[in-house]
mmCIF file of C-alpha atoms in Angstrom:
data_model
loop_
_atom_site.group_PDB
_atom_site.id
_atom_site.type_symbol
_atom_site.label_atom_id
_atom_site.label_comp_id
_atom_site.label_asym_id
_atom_site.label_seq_id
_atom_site.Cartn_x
_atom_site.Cartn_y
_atom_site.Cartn_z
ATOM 1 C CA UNK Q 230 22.014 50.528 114.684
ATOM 2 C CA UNK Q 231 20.739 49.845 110.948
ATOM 3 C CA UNK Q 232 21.682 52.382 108.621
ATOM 4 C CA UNK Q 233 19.005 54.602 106.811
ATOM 5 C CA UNK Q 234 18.638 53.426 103.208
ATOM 6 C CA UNK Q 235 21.013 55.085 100.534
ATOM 7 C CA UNK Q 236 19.015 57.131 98.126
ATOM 8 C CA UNK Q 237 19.697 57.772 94.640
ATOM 9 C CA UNK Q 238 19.602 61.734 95.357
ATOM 10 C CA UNK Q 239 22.370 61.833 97.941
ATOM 11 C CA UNK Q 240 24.400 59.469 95.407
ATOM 12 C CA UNK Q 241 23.812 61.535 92.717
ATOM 13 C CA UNK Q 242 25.446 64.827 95.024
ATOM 14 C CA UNK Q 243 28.398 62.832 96.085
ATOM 15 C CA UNK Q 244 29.074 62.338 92.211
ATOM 16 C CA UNK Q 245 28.538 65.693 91.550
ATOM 17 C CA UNK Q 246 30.580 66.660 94.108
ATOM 18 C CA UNK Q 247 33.600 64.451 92.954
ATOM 19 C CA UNK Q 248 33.097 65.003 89.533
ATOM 20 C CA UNK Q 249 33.776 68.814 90.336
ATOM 21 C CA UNK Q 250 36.514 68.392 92.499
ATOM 22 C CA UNK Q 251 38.277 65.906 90.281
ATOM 23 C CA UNK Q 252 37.906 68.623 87.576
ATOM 24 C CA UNK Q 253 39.616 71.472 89.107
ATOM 25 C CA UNK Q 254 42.325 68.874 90.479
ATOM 26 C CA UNK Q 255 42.608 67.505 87.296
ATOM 27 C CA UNK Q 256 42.714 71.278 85.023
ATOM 28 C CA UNK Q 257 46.303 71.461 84.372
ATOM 29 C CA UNK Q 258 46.794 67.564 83.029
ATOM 30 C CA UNK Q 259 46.074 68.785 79.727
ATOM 31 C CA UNK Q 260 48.600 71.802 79.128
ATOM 32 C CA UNK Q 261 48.748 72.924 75.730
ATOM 33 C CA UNK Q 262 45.254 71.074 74.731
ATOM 34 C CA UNK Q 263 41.862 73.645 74.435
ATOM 35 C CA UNK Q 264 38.956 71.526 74.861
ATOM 36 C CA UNK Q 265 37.651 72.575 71.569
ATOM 37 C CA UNK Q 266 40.649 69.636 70.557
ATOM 38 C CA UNK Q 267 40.356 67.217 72.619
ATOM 39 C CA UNK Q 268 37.874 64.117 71.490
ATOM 40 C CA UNK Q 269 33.978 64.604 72.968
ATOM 41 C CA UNK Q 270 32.511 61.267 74.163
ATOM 42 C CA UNK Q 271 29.017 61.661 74.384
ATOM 43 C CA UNK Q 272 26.968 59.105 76.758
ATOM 44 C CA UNK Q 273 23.313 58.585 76.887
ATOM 45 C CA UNK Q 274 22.759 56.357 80.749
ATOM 46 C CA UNK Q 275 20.551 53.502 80.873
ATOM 47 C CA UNK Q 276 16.777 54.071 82.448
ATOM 48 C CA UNK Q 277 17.837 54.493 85.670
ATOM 49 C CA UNK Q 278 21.075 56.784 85.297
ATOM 50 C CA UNK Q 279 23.218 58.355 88.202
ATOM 51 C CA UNK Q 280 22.886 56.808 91.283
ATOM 52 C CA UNK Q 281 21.857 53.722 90.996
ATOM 53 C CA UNK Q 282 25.481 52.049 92.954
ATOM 54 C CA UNK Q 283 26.114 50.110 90.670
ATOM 55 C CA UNK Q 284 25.689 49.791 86.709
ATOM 56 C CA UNK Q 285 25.581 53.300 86.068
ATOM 57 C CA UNK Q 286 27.412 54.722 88.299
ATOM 58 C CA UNK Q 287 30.405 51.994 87.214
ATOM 59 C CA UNK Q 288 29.768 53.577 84.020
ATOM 60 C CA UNK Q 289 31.034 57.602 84.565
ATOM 61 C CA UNK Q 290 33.722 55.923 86.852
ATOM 62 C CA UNK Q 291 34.631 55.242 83.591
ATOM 63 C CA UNK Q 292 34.567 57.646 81.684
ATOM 64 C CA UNK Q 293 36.135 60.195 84.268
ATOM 65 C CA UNK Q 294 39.203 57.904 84.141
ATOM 66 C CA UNK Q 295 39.099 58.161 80.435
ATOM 67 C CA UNK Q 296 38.821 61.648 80.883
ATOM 68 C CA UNK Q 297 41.858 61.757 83.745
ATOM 69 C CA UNK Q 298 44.322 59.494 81.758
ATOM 70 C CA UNK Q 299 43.256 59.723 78.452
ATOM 71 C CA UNK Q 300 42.577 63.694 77.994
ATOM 72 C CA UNK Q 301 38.891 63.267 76.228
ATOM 73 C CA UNK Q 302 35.782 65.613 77.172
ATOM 74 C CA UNK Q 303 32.386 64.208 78.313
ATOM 75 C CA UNK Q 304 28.778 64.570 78.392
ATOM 76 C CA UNK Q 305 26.159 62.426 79.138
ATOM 77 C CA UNK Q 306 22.163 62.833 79.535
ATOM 78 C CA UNK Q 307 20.501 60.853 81.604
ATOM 79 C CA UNK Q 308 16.624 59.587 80.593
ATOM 80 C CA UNK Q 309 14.861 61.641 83.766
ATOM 81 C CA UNK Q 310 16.587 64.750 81.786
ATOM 82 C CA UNK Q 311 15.485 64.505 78.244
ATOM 83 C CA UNK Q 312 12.286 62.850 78.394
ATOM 84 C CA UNK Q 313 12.927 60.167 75.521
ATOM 85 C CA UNK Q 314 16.253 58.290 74.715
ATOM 86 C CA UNK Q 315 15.682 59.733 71.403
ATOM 87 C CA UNK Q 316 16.114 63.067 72.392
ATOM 88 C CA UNK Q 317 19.101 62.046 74.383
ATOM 89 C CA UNK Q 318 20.891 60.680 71.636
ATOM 90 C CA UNK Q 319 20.258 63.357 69.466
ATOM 91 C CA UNK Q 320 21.317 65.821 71.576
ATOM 92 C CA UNK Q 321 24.759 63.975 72.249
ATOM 93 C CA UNK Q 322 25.423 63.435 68.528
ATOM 94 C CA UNK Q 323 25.854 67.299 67.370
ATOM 95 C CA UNK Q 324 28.292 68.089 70.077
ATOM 96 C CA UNK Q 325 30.382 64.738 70.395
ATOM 97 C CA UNK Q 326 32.922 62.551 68.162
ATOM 98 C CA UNK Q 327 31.498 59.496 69.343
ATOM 99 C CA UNK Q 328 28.154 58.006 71.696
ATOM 100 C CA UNK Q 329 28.210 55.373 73.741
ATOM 101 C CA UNK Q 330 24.790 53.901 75.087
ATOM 102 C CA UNK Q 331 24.321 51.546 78.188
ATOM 103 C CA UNK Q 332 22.173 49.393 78.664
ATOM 104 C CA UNK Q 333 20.051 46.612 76.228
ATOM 105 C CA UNK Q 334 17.183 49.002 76.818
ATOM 106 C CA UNK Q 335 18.637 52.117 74.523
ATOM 107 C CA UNK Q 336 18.969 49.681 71.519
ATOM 108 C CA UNK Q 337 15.977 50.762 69.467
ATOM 109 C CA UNK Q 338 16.749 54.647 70.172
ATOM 110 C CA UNK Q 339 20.375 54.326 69.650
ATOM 111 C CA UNK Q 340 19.695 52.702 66.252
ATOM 112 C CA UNK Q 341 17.102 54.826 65.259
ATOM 113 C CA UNK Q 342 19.302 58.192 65.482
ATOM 114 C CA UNK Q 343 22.399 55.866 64.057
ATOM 115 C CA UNK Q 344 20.342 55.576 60.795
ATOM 116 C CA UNK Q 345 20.030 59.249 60.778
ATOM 117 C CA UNK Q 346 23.554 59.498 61.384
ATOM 118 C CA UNK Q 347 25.192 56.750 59.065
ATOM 119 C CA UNK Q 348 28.688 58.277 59.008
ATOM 120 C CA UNK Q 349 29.021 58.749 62.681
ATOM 121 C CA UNK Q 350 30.233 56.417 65.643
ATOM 122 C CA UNK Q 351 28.377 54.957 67.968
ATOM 123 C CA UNK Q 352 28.818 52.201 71.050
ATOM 124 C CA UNK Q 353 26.269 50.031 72.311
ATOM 125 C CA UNK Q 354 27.164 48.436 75.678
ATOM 126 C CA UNK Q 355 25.318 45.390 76.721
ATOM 127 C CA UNK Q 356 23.880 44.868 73.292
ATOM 128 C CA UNK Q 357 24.349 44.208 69.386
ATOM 129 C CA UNK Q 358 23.459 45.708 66.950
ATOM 130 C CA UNK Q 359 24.299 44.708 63.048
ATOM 131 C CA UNK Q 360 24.495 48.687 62.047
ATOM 132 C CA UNK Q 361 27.920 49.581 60.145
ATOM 133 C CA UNK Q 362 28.135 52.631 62.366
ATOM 134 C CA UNK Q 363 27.714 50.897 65.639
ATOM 135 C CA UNK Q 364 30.240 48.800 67.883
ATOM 136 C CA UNK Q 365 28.902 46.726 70.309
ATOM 137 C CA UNK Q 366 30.471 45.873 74.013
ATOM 138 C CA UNK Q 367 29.282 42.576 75.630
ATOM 139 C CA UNK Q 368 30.347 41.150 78.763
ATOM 140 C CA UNK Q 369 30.516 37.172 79.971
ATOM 141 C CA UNK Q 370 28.099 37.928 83.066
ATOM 142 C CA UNK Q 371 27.500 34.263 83.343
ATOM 143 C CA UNK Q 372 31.381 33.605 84.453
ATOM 144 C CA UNK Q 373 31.312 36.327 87.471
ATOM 145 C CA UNK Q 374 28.552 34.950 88.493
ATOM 146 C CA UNK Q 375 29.498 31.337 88.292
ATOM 147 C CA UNK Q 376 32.314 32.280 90.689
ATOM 148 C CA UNK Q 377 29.527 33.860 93.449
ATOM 149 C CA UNK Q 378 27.704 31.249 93.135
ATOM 150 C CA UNK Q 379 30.485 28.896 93.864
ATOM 151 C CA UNK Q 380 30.832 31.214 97.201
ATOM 152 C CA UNK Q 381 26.863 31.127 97.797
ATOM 153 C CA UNK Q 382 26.938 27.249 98.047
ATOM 154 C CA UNK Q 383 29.531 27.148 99.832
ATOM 155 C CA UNK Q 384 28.135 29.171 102.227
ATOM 156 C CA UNK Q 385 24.195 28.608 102.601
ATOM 157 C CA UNK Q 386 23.037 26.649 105.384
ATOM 158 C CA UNK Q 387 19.718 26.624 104.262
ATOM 159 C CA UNK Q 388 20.936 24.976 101.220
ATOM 160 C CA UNK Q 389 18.228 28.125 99.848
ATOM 161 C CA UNK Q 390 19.571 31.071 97.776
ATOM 162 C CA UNK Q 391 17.556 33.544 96.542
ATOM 163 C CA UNK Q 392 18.094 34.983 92.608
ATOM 164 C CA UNK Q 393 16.944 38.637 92.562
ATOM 165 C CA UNK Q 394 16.780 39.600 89.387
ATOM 166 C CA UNK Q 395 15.585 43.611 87.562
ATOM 167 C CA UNK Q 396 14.212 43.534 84.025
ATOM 168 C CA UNK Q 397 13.210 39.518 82.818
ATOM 169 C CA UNK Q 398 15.551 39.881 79.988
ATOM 170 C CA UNK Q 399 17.886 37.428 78.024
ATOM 171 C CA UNK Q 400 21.163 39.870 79.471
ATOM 172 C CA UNK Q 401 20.193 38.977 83.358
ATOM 173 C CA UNK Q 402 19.171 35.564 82.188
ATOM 174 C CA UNK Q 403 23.140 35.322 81.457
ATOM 175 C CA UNK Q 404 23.169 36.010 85.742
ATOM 176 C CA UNK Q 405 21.013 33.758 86.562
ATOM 177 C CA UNK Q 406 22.470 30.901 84.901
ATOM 178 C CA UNK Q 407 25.709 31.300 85.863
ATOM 179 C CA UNK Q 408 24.540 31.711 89.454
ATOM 180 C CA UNK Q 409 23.035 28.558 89.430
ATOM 181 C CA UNK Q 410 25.205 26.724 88.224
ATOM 182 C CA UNK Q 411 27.782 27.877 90.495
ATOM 183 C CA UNK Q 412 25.651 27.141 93.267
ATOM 184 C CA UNK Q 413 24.930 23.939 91.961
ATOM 185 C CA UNK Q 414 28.553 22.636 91.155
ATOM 186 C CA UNK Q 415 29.417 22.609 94.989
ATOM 187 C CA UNK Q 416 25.936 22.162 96.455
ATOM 188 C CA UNK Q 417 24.335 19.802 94.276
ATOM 189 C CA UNK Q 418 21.616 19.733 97.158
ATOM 190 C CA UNK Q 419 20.954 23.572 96.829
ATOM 191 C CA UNK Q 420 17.919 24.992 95.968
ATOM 192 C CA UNK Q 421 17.432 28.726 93.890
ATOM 193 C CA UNK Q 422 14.602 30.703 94.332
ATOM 194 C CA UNK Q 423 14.088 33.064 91.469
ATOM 195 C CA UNK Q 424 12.031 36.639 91.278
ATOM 196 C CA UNK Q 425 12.211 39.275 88.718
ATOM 197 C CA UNK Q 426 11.343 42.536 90.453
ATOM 198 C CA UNK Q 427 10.460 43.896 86.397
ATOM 199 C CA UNK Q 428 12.249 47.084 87.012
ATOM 200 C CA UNK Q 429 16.174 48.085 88.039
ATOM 201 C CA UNK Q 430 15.121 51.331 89.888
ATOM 202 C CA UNK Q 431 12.856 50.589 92.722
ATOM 203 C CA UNK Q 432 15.031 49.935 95.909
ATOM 204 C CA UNK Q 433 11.907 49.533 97.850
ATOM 205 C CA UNK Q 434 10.721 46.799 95.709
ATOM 206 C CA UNK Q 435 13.879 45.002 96.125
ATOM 207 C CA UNK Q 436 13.633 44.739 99.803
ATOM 208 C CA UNK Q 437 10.313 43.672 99.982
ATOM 209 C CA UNK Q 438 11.091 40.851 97.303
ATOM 210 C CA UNK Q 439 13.839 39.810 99.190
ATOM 211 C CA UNK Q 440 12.225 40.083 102.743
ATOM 212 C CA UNK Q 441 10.123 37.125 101.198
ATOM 213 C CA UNK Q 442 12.624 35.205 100.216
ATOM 214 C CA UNK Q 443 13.812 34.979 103.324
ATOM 215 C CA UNK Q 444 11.040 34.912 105.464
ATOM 216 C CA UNK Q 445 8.597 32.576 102.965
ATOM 217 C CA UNK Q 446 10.919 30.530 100.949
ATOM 218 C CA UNK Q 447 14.364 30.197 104.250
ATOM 219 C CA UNK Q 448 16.715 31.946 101.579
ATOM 220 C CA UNK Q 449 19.774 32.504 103.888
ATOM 221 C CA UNK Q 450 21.839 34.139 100.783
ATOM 222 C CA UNK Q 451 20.493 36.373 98.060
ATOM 223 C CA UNK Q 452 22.311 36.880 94.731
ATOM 224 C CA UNK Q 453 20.991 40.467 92.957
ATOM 225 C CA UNK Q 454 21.854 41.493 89.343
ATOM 226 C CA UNK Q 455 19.218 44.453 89.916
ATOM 227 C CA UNK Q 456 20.771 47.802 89.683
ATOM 228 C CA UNK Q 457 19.166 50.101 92.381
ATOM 229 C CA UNK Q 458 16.291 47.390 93.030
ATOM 230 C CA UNK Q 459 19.119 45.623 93.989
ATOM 231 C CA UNK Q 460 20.504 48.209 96.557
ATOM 232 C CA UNK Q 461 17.201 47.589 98.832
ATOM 233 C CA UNK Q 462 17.738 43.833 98.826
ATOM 234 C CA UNK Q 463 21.333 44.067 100.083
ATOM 235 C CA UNK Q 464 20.112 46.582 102.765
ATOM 236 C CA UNK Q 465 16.649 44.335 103.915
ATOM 237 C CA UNK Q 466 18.990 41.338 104.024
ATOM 238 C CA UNK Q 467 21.645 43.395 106.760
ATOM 239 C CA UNK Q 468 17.808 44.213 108.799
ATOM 240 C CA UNK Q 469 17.076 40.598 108.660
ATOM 241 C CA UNK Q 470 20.841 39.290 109.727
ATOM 242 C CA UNK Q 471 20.745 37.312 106.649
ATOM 243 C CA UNK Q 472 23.749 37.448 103.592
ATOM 244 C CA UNK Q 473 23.617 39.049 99.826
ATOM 245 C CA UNK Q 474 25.860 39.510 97.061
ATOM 246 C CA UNK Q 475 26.294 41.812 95.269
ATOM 247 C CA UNK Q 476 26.489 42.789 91.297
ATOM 248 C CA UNK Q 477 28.338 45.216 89.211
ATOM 249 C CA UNK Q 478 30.890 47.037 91.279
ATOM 250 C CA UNK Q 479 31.741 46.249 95.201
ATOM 251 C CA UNK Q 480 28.699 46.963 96.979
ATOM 252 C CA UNK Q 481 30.025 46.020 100.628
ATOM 253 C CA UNK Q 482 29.443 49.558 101.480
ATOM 254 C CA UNK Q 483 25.482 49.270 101.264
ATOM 255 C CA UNK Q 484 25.295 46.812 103.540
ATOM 256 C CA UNK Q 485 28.715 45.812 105.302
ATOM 257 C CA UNK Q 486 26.958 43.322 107.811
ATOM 258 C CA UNK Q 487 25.738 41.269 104.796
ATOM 259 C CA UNK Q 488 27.542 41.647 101.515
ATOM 260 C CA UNK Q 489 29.565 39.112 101.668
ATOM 261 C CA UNK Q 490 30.933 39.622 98.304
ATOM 262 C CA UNK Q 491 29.779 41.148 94.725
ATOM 263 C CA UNK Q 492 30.006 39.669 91.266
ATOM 264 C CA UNK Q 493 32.516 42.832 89.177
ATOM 265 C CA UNK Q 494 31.419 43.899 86.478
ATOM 266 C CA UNK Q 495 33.809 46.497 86.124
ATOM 267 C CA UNK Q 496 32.358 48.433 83.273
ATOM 268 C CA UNK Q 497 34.329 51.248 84.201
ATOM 269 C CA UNK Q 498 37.171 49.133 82.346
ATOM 270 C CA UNK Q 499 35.720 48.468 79.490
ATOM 271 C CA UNK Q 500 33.913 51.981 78.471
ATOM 272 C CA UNK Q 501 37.550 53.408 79.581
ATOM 273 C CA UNK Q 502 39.295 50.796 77.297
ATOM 274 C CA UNK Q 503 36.732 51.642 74.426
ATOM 275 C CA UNK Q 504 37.825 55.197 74.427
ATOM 276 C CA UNK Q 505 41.577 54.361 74.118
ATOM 277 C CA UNK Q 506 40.560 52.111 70.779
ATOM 278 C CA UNK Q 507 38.965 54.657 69.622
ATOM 279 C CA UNK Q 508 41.539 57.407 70.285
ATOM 280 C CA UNK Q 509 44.059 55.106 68.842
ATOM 281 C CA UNK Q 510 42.678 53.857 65.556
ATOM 282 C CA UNK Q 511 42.025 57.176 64.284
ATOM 283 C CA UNK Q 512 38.524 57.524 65.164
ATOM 284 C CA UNK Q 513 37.544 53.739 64.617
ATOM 285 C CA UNK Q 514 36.933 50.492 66.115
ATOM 286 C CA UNK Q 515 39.058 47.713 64.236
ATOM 287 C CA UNK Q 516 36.320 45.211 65.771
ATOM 288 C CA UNK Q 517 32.156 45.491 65.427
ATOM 289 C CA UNK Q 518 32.017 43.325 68.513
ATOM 290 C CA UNK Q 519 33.971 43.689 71.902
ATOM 291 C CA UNK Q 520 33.322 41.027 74.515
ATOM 292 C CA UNK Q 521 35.067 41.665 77.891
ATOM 293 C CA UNK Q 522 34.567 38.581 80.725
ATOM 294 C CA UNK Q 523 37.431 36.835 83.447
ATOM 295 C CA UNK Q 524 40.886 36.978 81.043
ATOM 296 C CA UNK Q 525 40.232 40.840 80.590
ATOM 297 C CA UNK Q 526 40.403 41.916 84.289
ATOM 298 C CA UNK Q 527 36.360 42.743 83.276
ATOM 299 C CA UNK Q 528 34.746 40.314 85.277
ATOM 300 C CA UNK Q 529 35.493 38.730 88.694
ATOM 301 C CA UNK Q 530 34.528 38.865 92.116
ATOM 302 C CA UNK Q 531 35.104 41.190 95.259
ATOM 303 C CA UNK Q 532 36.692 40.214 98.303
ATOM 304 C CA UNK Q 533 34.780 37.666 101.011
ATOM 305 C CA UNK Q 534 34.041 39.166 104.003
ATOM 306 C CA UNK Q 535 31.342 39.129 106.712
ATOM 307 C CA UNK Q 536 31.916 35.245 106.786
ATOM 308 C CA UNK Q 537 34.265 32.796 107.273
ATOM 309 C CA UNK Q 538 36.344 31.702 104.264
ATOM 310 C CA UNK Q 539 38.395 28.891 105.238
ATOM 311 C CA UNK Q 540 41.795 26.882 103.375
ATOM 312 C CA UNK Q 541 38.970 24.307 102.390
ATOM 313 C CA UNK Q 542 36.545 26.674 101.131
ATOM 314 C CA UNK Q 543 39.113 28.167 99.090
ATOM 315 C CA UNK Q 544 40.758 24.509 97.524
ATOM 316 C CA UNK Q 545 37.006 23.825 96.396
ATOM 317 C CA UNK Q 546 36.547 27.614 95.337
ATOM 318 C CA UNK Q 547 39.928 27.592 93.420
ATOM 319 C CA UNK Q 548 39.456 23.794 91.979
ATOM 320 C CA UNK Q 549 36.169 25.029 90.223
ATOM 321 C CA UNK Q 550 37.544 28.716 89.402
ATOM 322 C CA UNK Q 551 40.777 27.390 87.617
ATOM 323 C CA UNK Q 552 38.733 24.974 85.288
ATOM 324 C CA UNK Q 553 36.136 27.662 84.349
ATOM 325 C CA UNK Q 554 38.933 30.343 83.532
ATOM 326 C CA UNK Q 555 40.964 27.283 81.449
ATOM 327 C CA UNK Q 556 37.404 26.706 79.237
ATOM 328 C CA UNK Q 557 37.333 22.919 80.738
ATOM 329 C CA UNK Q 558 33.626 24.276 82.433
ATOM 330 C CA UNK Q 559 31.490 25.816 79.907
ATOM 331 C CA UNK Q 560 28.801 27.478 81.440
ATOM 332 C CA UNK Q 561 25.178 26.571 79.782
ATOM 333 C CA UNK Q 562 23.182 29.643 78.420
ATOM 334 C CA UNK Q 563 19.644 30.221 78.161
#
């Protein structure tokens, strides 16, 4: 029996709900320490915000470990809250020691309150900016997805994989062409069929895109760097007994008849690891730019399931894997 899809408001609860519990569990870790001393990370979410299974949501996994293991104090607004990214930022800045902002799509907002705030710290995630005040985290997309894709021809019978993709922007542009060349390295024969839905928040979208694909174009596998746009795809390619993968964190919970694994993304690490540089460089970053990808346990790939996986799959997987992570394959960027 196909499981309802997952919406972004029962998410949202469940992280609530954690978030609560893991605060009264975790009230005694910091004996000795008021809050009024411990360092306030302030965190403005990217467009869609809580919820979304993946980017996000990786995100405050994040920063509740920083929070657990590192004894800091968060706050975060989310775009659906404050109207204007602007607002959001501005709000985060007079109660915080330093703001961190996900997602290429804050830029112009983040540096716009930045300038106003020349003196104070802020972290852009998924962008650069050339501010003095403002550190930017990048990740190497392109070699996490390289490694799916190597598992996506592998796997396609059709020799047709599908490339769902949210906002057309130079970051998922870093997906695609991974993907695809992935895919291409072991399937040579392979076709990819690419769609930009335009938007990382419409689940509904995302299965109807990828319904297409696999009824129109005989897309057997689907590859989606979509955020919650993404989330329908998976769950339309379980309805149609065809395979996905997934982006950002393990999604084989959305759709455990069809994920058969997810490109990690694990931004969790990195926002957690930017809070410990911070914490222990007296308030600074020693670098402007921080770029996370495979040798920083940042990027890499969930477990196969759903299909088979056999020793030869995994010679031809490892052969390719080993010379990517030793620099001998250089992926090609747009």
């Amino acid at each position: 029996m196909m499981r309802k899809p997952v919406s972004r408001r029962m998410v949202l609860r469940w992280l609530i709900a954690v978030l609560v519990i893991s605060i009264l569990a975790g009230c005694g870790s910091n004996t000795g320490m008021t809050e009024d001393k411990r360092v306030h990370v302030g965190v403005m979410l990217s467009d869609v915000g809580l919820g979304d299974q993946s980017y996000s949501d990786a995100a405050f996994a994040g920063l509740v470990s920083a929070r657990d293991e590192l004894g800091i104090v968060f706050d975060y607004r989310e775009l659906e809250q404050v109207g204007t990214f602007d607002q959001g930022f501005e709000e985060l800045v007079q109660d915080s020691d330093m703001v961190i902002g996900l997602g290429f799509q804050v830029k112009d907002s983040l540096e716009t309150i930045a300038k106003k705030h020349p003196d104070f710290p802020f972290v852009i995630v998924d962008e650069t900016s050339e501010l003095p005040n403002v550190t930017s985290i990048t990740f190497k997309e392109e070699e996490g997805s390289y490694l799916v894709g190597l598992i996506a021809g592998l796997k396609t019978r059709s020799d047709k994989v599908g490339f769902l993709g949210g906002v057309d922007a130079p970051l998922i542009h870093k997906f695609q062409a991974g993907f695809e060349q992935g895919l291409k390295a072991v399937n040579p024969d392979a076709e990819l069929v690419v769609e930009y839905a335009g938007t990382f928040g419409d689940a509904e979208l995302g299965a109807e895109i990828a319904g297409r694909m696999f009824r129109e174009d005989d897309v057997d596998i689907v590859y989606t760097a979509a955020g919650f746009t993404g989330v329908g795809a998976l769950q339309e390619a379980e309805k149609q007994h065809k395979l996905a993968i997934g982006v950002d964190t393990d999604q084989f919970f959305v759709a455990e008849k069809a994920v058969v694994t997810s490109m990690m993304k694990n931004v969790d690490v990195a926002i957690r690891t930017a809070v410990e540089t911070f914490l222990t460089n007296n308030g600074q970053f020693p670098e402007k730019q921080i770029v996370f990808g495979l040798k920083d346990n940042a990027i890499g790939v969930a477990p196969i399931r759903v299909v088979p996986f056999g020793p030869e799959d995994q010679q031809q997987y490892d052969e390719f894997a080993e010379k990517l992570e030793a620099g001998s394959t250089v992926i090609t960027l747009p």
